[in-house]
PDB file of C-alpha atoms in Angstrom:
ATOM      1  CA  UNK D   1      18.405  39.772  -8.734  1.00 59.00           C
ATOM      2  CA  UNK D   2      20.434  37.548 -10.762  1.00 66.00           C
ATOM      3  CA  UNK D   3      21.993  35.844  -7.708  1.00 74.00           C
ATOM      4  CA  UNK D   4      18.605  35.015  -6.426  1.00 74.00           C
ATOM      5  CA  UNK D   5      17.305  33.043 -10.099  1.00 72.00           C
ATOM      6  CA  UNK D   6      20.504  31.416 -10.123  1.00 76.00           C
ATOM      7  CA  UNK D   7      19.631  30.095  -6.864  1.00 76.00           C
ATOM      8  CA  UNK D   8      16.158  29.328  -7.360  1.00 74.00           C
ATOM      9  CA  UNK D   9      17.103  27.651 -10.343  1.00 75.00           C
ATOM     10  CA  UNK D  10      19.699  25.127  -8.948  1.00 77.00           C
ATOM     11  CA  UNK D  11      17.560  24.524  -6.534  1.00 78.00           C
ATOM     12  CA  UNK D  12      15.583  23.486  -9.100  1.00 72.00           C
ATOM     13  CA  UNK D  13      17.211  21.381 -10.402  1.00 74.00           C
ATOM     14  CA  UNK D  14      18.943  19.477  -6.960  1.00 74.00           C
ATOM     15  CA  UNK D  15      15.466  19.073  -6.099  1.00 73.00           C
ATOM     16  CA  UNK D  16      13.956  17.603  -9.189  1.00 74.00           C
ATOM     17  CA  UNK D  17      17.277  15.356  -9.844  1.00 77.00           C
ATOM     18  CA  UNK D  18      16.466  14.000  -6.232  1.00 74.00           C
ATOM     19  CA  UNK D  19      12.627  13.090  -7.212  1.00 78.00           C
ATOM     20  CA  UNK D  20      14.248  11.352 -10.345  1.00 74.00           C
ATOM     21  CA  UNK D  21      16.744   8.931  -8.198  1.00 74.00           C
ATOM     22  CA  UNK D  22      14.110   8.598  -5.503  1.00 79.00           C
ATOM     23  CA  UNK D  23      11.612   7.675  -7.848  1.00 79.00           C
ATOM     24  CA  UNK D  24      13.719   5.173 -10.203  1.00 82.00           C
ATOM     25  CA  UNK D  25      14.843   3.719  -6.530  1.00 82.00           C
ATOM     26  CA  UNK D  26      11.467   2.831  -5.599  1.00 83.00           C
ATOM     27  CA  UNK D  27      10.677   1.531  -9.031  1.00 85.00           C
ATOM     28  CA  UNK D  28      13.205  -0.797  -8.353  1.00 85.00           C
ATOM     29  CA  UNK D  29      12.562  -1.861  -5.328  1.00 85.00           C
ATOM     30  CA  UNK D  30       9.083  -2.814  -6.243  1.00 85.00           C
ATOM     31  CA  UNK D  31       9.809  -4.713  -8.744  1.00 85.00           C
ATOM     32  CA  UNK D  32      12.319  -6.851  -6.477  1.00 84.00           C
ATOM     33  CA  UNK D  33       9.604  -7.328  -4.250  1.00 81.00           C
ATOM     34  CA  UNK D  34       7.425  -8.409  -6.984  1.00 81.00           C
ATOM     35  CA  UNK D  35       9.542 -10.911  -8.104  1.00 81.00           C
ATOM     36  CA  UNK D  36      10.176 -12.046  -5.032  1.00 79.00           C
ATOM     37  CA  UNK D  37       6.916 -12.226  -3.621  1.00 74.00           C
ATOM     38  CA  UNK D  38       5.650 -14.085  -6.994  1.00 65.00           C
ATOM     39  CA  UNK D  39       6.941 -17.247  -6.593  1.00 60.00           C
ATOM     40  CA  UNK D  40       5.859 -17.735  -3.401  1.00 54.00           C
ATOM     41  CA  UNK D  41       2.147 -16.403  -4.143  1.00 51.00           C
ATOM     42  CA  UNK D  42       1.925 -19.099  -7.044  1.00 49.00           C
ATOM     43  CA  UNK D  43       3.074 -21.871  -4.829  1.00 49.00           C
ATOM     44  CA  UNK D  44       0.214 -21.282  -2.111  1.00 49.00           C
ATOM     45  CA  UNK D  45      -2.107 -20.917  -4.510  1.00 50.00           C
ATOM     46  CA  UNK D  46      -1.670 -23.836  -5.903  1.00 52.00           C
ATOM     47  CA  UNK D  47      -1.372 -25.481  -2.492  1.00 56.00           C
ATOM     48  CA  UNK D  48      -4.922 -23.903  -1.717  1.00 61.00           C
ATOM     49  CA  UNK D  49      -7.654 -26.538  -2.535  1.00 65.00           C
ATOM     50  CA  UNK D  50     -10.654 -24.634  -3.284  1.00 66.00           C
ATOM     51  CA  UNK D  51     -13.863 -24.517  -0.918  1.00 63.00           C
ATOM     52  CA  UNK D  52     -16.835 -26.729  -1.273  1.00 66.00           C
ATOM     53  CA  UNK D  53     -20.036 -24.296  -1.657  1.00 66.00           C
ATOM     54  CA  UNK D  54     -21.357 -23.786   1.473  1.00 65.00           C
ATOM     55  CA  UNK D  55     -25.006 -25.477   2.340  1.00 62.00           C
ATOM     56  CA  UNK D  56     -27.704 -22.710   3.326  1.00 69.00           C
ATOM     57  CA  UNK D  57     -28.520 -22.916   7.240  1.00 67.00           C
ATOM     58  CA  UNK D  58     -31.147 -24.464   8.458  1.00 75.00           C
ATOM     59  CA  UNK D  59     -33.538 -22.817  10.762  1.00 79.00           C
ATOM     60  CA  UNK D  60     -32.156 -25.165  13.075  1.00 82.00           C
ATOM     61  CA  UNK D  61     -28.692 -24.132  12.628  1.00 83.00           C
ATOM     62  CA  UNK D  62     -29.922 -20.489  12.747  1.00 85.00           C
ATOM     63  CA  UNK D  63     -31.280 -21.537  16.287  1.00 88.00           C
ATOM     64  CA  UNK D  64     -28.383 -23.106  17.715  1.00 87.00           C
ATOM     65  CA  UNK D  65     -26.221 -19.862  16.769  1.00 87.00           C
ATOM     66  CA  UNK D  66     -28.569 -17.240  18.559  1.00 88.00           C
ATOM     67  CA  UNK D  67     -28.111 -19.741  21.392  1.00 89.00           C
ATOM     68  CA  UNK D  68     -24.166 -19.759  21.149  1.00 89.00           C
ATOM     69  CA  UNK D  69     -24.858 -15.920  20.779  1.00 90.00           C
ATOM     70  CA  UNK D  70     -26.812 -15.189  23.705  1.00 90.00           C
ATOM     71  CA  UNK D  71     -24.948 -17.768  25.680  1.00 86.00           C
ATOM     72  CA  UNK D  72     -21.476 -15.693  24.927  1.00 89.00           C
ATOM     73  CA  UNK D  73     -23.267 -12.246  25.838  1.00 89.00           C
ATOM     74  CA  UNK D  74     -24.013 -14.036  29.301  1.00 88.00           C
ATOM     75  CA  UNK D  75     -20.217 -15.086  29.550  1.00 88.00           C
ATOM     76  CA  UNK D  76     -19.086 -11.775  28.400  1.00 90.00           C
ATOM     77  CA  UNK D  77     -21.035 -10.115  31.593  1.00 90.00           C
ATOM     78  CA  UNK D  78     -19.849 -12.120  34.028  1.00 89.00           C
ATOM     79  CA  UNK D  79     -23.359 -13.913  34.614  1.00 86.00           C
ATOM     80  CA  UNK D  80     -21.636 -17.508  33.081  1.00 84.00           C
ATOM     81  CA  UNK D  81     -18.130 -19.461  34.620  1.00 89.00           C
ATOM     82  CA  UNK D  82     -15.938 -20.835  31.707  1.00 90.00           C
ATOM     83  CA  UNK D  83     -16.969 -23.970  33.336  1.00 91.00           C
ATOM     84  CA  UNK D  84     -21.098 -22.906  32.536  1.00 90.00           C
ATOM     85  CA  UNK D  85     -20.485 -21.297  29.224  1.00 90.00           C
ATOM     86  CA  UNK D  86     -18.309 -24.585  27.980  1.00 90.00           C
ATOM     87  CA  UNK D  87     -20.575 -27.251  29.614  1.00 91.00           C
ATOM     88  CA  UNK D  88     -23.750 -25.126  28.057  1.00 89.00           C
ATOM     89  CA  UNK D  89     -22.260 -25.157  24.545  1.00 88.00           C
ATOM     90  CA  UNK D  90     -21.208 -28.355  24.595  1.00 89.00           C
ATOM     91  CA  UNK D  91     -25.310 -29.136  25.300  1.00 89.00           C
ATOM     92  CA  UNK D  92     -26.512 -26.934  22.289  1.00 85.00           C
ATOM     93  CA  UNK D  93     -23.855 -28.442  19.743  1.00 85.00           C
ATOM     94  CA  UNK D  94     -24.978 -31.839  20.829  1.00 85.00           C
ATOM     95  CA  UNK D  95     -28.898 -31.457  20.117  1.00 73.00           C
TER      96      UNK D  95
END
């Protein structure tokens, strides 16, 4: 019986020494990412201009998109050429 704690317990201990180094590796590795990844991050943020609010549609503009809509479903089944789909979108977007 002895034998068997002494091997229970250095198992033990292998195993919980390995979760130590394993753990304090990946530690370390994410922080090199971080500080890699951080200067680039604040660079294309800055880079980034930021959005102008968007306008609410227009029931107009709500129109013309179930067009485009309907007009892809058409394309999708085979009922519209490339040709047909791009010529009839071209006509909607011009209105």
């Amino acid at each position: 019986m002895p034998g068997l704690l002494r091997g229970v317990a250095r198992t033990a201990v292998v195993a919980g020494t390995a979760t130590a180094v394993s753990n304090r590796v990946s530690r370390r590795q994410q922080g090199r990412w971080a500080q890699q990844a951080a200067p680039g991050a604040a660079a294309s943020l800055v880079a980034t201009p930021p959005l102008p609010p968007s306008a609410p549609l227009t029931d107009d503009m709500n129109d013309k998109i179930d067009q485009l809509k309907r007009l892809g479903e058409l394309k999708a089944q085979g009922v519209l050429t490339e040709a047909e789909f791009a010529d009839q979108k071209r006509r909607i977007l011009s209105d």
